[in-house]
PDB file of C-alpha atoms in Angstrom:
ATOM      1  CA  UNK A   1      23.734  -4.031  15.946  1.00 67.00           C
ATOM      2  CA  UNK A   2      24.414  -1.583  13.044  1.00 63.00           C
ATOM      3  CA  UNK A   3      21.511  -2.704  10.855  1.00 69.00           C
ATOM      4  CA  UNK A   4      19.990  -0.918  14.054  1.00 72.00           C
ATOM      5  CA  UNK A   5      22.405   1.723  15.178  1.00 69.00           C
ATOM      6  CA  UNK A   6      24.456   2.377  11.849  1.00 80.00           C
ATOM      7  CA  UNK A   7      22.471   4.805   8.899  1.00 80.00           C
ATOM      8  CA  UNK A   8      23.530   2.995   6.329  1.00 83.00           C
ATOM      9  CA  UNK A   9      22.073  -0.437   8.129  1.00 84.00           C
ATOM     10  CA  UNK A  10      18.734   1.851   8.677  1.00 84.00           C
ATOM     11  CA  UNK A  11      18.591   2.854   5.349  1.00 87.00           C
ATOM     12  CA  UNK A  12      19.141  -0.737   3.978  1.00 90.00           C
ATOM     13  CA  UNK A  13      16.458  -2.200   6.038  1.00 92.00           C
ATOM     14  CA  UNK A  14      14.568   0.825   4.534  1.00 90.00           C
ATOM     15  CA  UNK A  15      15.329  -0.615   1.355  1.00 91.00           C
ATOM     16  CA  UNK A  16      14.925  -4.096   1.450  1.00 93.00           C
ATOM     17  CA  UNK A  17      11.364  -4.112   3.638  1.00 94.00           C
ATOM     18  CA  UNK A  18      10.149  -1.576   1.072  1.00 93.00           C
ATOM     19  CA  UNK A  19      10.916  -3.456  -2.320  1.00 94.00           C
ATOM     20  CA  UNK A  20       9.071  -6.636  -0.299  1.00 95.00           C
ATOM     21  CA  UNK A  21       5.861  -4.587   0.243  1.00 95.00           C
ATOM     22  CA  UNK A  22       5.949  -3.186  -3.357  1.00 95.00           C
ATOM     23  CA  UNK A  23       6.463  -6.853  -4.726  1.00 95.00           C
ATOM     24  CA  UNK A  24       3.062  -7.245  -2.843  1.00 95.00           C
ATOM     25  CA  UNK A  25       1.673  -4.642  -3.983  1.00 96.00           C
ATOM     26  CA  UNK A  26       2.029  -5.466  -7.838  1.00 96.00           C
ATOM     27  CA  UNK A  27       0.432  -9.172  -6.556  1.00 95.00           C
ATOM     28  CA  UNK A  28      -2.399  -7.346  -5.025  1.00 96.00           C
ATOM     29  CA  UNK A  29      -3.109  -5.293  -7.737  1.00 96.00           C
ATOM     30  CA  UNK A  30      -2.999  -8.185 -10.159  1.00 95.00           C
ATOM     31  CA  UNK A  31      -5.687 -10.348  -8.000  1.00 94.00           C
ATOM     32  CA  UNK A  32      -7.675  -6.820  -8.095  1.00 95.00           C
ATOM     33  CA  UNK A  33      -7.725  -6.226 -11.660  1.00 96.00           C
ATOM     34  CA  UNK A  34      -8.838 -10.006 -12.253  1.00 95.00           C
ATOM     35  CA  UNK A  35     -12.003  -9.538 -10.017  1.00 96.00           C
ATOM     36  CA  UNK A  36     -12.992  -7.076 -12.900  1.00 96.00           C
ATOM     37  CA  UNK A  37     -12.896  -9.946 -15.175  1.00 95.00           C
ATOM     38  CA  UNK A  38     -13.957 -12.611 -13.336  1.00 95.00           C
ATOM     39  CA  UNK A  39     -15.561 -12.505  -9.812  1.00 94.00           C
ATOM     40  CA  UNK A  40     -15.389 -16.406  -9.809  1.00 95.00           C
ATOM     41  CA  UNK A  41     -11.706 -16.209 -10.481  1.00 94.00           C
ATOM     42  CA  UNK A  42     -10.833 -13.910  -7.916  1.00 96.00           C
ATOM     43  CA  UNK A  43     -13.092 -15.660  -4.979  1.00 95.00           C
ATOM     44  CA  UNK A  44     -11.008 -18.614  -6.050  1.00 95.00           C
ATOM     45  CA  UNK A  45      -7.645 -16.609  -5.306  1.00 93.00           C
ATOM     46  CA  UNK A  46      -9.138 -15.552  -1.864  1.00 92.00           C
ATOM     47  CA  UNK A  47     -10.423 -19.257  -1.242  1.00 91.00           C
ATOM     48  CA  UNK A  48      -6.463 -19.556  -1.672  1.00 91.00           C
ATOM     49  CA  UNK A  49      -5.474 -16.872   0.809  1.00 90.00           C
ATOM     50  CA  UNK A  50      -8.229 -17.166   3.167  1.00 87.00           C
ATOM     51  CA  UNK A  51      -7.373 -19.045   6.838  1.00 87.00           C
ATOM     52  CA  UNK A  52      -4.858 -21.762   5.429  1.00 90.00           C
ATOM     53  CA  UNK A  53      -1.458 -22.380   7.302  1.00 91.00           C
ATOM     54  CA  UNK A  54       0.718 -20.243   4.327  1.00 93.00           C
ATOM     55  CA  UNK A  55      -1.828 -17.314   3.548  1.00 93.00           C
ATOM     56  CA  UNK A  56      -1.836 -17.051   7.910  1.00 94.00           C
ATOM     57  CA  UNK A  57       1.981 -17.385   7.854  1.00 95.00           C
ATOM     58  CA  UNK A  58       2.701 -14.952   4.701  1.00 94.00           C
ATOM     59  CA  UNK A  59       0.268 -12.597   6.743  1.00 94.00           C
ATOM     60  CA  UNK A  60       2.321 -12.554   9.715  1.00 96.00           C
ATOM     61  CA  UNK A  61       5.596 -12.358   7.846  1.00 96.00           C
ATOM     62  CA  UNK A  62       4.182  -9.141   5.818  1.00 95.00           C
ATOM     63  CA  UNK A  63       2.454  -7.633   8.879  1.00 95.00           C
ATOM     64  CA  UNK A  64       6.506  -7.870  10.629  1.00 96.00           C
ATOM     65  CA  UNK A  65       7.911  -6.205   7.087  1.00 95.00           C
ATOM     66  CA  UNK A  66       5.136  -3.354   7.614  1.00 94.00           C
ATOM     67  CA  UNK A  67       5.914  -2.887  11.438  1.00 94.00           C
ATOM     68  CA  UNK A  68      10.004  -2.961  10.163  1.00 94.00           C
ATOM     69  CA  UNK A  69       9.788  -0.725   7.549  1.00 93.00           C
ATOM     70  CA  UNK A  70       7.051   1.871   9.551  1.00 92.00           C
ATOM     71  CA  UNK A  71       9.779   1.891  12.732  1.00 92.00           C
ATOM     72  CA  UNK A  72      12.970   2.229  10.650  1.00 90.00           C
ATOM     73  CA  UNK A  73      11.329   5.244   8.774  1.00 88.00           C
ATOM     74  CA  UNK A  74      10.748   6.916  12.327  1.00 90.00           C
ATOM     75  CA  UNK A  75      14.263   6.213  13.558  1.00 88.00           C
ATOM     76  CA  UNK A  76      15.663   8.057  10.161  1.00 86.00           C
ATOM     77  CA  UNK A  77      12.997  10.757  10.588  1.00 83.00           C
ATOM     78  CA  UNK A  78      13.910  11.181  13.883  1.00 84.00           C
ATOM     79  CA  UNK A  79      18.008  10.547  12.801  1.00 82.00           C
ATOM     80  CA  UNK A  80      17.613  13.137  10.535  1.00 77.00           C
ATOM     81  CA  UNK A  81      15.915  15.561  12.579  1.00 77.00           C
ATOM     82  CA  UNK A  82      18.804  15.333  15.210  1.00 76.00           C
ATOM     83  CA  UNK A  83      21.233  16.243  12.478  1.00 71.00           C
ATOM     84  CA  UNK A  84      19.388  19.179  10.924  1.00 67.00           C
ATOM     85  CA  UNK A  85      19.010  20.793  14.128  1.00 61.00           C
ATOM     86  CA  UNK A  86      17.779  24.105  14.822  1.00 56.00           C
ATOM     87  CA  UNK A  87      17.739  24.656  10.923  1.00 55.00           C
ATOM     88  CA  UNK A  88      14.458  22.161  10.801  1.00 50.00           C
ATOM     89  CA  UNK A  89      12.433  25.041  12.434  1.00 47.00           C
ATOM     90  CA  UNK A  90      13.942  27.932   9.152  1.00 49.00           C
ATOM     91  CA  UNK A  91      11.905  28.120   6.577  1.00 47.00           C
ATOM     92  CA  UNK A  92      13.745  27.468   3.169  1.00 51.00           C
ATOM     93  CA  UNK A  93      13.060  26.528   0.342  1.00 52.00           C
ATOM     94  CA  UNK A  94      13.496  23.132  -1.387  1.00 53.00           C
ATOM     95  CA  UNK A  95      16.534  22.208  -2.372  1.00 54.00           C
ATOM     96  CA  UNK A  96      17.297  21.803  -6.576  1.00 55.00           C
ATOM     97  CA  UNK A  97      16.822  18.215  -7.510  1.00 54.00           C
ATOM     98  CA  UNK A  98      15.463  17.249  -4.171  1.00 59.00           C
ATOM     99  CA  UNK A  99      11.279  16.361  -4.598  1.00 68.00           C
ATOM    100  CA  UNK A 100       8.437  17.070  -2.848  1.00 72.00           C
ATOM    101  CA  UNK A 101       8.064  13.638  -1.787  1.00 73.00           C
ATOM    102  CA  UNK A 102      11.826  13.021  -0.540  1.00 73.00           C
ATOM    103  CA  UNK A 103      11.060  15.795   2.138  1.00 77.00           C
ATOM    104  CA  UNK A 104       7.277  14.646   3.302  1.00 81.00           C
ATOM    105  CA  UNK A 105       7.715  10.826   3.732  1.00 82.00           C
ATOM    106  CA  UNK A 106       7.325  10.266   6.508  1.00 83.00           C
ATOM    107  CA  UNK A 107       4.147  12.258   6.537  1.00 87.00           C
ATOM    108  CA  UNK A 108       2.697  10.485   3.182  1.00 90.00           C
ATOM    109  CA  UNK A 109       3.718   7.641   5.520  1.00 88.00           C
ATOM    110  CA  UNK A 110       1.255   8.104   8.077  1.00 89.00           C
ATOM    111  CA  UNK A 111      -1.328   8.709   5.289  1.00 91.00           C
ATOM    112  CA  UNK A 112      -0.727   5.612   3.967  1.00 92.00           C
ATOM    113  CA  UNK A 113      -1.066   3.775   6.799  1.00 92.00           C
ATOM    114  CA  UNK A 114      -4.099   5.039   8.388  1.00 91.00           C
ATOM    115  CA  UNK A 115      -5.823   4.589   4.772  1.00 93.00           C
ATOM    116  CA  UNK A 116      -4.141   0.789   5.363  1.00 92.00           C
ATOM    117  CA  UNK A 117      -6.195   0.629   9.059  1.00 93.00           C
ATOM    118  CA  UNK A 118      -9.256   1.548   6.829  1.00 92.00           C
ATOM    119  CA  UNK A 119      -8.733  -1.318   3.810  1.00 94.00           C
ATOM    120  CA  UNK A 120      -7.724  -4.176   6.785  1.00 93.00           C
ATOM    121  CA  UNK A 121     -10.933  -3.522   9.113  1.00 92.00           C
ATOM    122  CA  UNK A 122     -13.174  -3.634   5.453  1.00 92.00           C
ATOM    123  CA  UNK A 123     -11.635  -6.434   4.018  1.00 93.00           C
ATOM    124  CA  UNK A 124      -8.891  -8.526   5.837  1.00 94.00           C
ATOM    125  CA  UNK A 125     -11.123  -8.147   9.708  1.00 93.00           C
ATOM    126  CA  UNK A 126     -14.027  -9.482   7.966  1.00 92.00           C
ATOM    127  CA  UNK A 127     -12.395 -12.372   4.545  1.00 93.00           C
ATOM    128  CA  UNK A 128      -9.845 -14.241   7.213  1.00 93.00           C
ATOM    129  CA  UNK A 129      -9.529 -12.800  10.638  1.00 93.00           C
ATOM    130  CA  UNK A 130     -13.554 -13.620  10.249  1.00 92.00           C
ATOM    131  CA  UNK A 131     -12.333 -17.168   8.994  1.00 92.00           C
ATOM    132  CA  UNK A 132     -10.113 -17.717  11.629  1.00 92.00           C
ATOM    133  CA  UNK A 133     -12.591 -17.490  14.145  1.00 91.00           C
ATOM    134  CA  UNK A 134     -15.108 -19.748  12.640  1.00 90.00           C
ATOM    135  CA  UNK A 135     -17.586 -17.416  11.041  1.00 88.00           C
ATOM    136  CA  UNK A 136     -19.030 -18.727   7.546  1.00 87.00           C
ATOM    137  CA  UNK A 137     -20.925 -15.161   7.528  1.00 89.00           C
ATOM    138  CA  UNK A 138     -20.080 -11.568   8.185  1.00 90.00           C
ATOM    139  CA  UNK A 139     -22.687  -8.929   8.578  1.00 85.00           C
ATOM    140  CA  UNK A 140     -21.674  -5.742   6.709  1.00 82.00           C
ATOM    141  CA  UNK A 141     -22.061  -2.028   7.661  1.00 77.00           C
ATOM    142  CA  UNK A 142     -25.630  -1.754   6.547  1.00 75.00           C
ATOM    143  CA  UNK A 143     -26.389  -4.336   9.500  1.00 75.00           C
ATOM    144  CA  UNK A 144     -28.260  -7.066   6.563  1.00 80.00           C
ATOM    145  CA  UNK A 145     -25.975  -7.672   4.189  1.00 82.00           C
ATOM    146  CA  UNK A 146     -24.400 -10.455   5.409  1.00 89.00           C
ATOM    147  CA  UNK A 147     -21.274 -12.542   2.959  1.00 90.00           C
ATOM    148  CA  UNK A 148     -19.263 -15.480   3.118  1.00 92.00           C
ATOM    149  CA  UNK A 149     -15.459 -14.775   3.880  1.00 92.00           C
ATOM    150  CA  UNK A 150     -14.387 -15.946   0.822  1.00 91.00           C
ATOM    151  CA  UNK A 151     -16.356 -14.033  -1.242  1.00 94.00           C
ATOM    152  CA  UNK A 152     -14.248 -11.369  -1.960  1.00 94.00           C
ATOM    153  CA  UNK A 153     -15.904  -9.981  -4.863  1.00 94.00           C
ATOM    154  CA  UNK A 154     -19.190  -9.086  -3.021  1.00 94.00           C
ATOM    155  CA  UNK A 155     -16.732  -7.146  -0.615  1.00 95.00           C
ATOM    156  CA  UNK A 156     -15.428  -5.193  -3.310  1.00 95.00           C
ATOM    157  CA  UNK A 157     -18.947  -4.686  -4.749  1.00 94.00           C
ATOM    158  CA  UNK A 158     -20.314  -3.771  -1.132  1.00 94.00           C
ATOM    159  CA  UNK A 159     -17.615  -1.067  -0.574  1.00 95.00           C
ATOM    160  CA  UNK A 160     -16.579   0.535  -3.699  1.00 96.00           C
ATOM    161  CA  UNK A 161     -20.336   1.183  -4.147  1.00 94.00           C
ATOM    162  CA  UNK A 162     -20.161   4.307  -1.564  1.00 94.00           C
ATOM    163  CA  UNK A 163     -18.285   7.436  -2.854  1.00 96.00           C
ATOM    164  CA  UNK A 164     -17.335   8.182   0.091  1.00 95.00           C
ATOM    165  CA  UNK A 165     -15.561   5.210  -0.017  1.00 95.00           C
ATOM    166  CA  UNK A 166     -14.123   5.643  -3.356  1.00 97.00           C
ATOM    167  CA  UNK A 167     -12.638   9.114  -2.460  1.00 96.00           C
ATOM    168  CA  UNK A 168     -11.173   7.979   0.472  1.00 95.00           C
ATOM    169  CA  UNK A 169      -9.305   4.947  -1.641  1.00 97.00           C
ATOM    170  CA  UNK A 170      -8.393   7.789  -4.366  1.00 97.00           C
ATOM    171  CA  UNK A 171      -6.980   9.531  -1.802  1.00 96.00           C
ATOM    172  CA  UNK A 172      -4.866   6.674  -0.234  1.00 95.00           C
ATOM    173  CA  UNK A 173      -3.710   5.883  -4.365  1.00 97.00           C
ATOM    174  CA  UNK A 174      -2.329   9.414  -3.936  1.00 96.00           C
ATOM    175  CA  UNK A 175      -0.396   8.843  -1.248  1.00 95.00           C
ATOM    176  CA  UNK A 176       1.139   5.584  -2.580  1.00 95.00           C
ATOM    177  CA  UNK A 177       1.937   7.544  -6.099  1.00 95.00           C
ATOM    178  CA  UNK A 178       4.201   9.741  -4.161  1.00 94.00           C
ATOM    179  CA  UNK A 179       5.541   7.378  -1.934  1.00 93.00           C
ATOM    180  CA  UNK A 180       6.353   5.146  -4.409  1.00 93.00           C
ATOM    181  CA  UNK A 181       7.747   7.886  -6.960  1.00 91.00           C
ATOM    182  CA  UNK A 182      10.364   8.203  -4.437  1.00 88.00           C
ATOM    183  CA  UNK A 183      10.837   5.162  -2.763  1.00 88.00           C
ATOM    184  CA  UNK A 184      11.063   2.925  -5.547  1.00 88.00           C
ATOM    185  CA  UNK A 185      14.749   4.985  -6.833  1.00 85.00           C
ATOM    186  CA  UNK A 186      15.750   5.589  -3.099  1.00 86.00           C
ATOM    187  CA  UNK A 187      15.814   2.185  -1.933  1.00 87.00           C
ATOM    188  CA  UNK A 188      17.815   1.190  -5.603  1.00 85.00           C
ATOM    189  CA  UNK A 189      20.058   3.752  -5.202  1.00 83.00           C
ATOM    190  CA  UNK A 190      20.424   2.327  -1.233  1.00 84.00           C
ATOM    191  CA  UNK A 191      21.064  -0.817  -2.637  1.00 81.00           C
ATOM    192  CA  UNK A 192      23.940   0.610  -4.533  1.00 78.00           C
ATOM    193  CA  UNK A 193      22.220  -0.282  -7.589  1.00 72.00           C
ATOM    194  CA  UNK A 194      22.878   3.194  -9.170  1.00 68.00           C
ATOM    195  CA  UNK A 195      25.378   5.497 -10.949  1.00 68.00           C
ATOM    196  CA  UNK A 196      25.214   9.250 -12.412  1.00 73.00           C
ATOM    197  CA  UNK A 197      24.037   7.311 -15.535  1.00 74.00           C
ATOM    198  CA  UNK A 198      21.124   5.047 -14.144  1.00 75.00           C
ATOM    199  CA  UNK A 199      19.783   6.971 -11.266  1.00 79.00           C
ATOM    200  CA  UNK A 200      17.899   8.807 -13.980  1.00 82.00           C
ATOM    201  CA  UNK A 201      16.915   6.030 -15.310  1.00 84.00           C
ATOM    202  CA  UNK A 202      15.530   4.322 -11.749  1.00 85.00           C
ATOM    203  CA  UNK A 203      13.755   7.549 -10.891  1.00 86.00           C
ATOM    204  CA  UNK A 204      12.111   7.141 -14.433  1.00 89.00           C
ATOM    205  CA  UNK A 205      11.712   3.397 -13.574  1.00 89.00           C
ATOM    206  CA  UNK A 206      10.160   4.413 -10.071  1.00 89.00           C
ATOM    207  CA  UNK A 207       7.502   7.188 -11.728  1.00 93.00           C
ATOM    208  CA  UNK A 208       6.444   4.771 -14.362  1.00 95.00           C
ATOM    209  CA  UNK A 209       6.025   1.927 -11.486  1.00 94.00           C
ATOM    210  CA  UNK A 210       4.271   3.997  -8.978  1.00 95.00           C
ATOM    211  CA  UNK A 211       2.067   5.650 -11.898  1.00 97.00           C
ATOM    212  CA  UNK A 212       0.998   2.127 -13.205  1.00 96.00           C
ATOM    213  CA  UNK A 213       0.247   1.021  -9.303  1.00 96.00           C
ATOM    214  CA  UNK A 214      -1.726   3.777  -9.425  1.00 97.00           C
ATOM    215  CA  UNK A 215      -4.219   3.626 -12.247  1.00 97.00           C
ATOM    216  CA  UNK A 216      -4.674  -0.009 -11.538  1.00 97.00           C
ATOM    217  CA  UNK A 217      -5.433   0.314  -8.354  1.00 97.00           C
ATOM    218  CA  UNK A 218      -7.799   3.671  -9.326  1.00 97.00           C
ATOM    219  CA  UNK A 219      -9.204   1.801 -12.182  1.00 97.00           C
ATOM    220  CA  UNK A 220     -10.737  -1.207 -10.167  1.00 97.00           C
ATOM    221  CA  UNK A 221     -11.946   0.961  -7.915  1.00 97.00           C
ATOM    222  CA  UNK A 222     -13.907   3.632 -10.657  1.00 97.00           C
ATOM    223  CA  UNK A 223     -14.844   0.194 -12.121  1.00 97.00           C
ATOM    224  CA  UNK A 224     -16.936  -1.287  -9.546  1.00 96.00           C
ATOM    225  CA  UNK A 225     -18.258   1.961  -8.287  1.00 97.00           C
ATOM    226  CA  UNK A 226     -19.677   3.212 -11.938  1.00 95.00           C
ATOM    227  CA  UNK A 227     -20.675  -0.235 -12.174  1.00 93.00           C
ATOM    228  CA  UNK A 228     -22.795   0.143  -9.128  1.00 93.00           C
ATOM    229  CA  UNK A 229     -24.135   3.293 -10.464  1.00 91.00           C
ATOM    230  CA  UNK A 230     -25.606   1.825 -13.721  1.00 82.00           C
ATOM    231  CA  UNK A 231     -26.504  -1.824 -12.085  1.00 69.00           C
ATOM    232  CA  UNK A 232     -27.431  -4.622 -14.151  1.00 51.00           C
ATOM    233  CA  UNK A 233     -27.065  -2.992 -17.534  1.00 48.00           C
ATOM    234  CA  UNK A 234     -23.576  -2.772 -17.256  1.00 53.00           C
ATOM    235  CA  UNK A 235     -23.148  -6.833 -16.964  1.00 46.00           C
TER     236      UNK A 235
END
């Protein structure tokens, strides 16, 4: 099959899976930034998403676009491995017009995704695999705070009150910045949705993307953690 076997069918699967996760991405940054305005509001999205025949189905589909896009960017690491050859082991250096993040993707990759294994077992494990199996309480880390599955905002509250915790989310907002300042114009440009005259323009498109992704993300997450820090008096 060449979407398999061909690099051009690689590189559009590349393409297509990744503008589907970053179309989630802006959605789950959007029910994020409305918990900071209204907890009520964004228990009411998760009430929405929580074990109900199309959350459980959209969570399959995206888990299968996650697993697509993570093994098509091994096949083209490894593709493109095989046809650097030997000159993968010289050390040059980078190319003009080539970025730091074009060359460590796959790396960044494996960031992302182990900070991803972090966010599911805090939040998805315990909101609605927990619902799934019949729990109307999870017990957090502390061992006696214990929360409903739909009420997402006490998660957020719960977690982004460690700083260890915070970091390690900074971190992972990092990872997406660069993956994203690349990814976004790559998979255009895959797409065939570029010229000499736009792809400047889509790489601006991508930065200014990836860097509003970013902040959001960051800001919810400095939110509720200086929020923690000054308690009531910040309500």
């Amino acid at each position: 099959m060449w979407l398999i076997h061909s690099s051009i069918g690689r590189k559009l699967v590349m393409s297509i899976s990744g503008i589907v996760l970053l179309l989630f991405l802006l959605f789950h940054l959007s029910m994020n930034v409305a918990a900071v305005f209204s907890a009520e509001a964004y228990n009411t999205i998760c009430s929405l998403l929580g074990a109900n025949w199309y959350a459980v189905g959209a969570t399959v589909a995206l888990a299968g676009i996650i697993a697509i896009h993570f093994l098509y960017a091994i096949m083209i690491t490894l593709q493109n491995r095989k046809a650097r050859g030997k000159d993968r082991y010289a050390v040059n250096a980078r190319p003009k017009g080539v970025d730091w993040a074009s060359q460590n993707m796959f790396v960044i990759g494996l960031v992302i995704v182990g900070f991803m294994l972090l966010h599911l077992s805090q939040f998805w494990y315990k909101m609605m695999f927990a619902e799934l199996l019949g729990h109307h309480e999870v017990t957090l880390c502390d061992g006696t705070t214990t929360v409903h599955p739909q009420d997402g905002a006490a998660f957020i509250r719960y977690y982004f009150r460690h700083l260890w915790v915070v970091i390690a989310y900074l971190i992972w907002y990092v990872a997406l910045w660069f993956h994203l300042t690349h990814g976004v114009w790559s998979a255009v440009q895959t797409l065939g949705w570029s010229n000499q005259v736009w792809l400047k323009r889509w790489k601006l498109a991508g930065n200014v993307v990836a860097t509003l992704i970013f902040l959001g993300f960051a800001f919810v997450t400095l939110f509720f953690y200086a929020k923690s820090l000054c308690g009531e008096s910040c309500c």
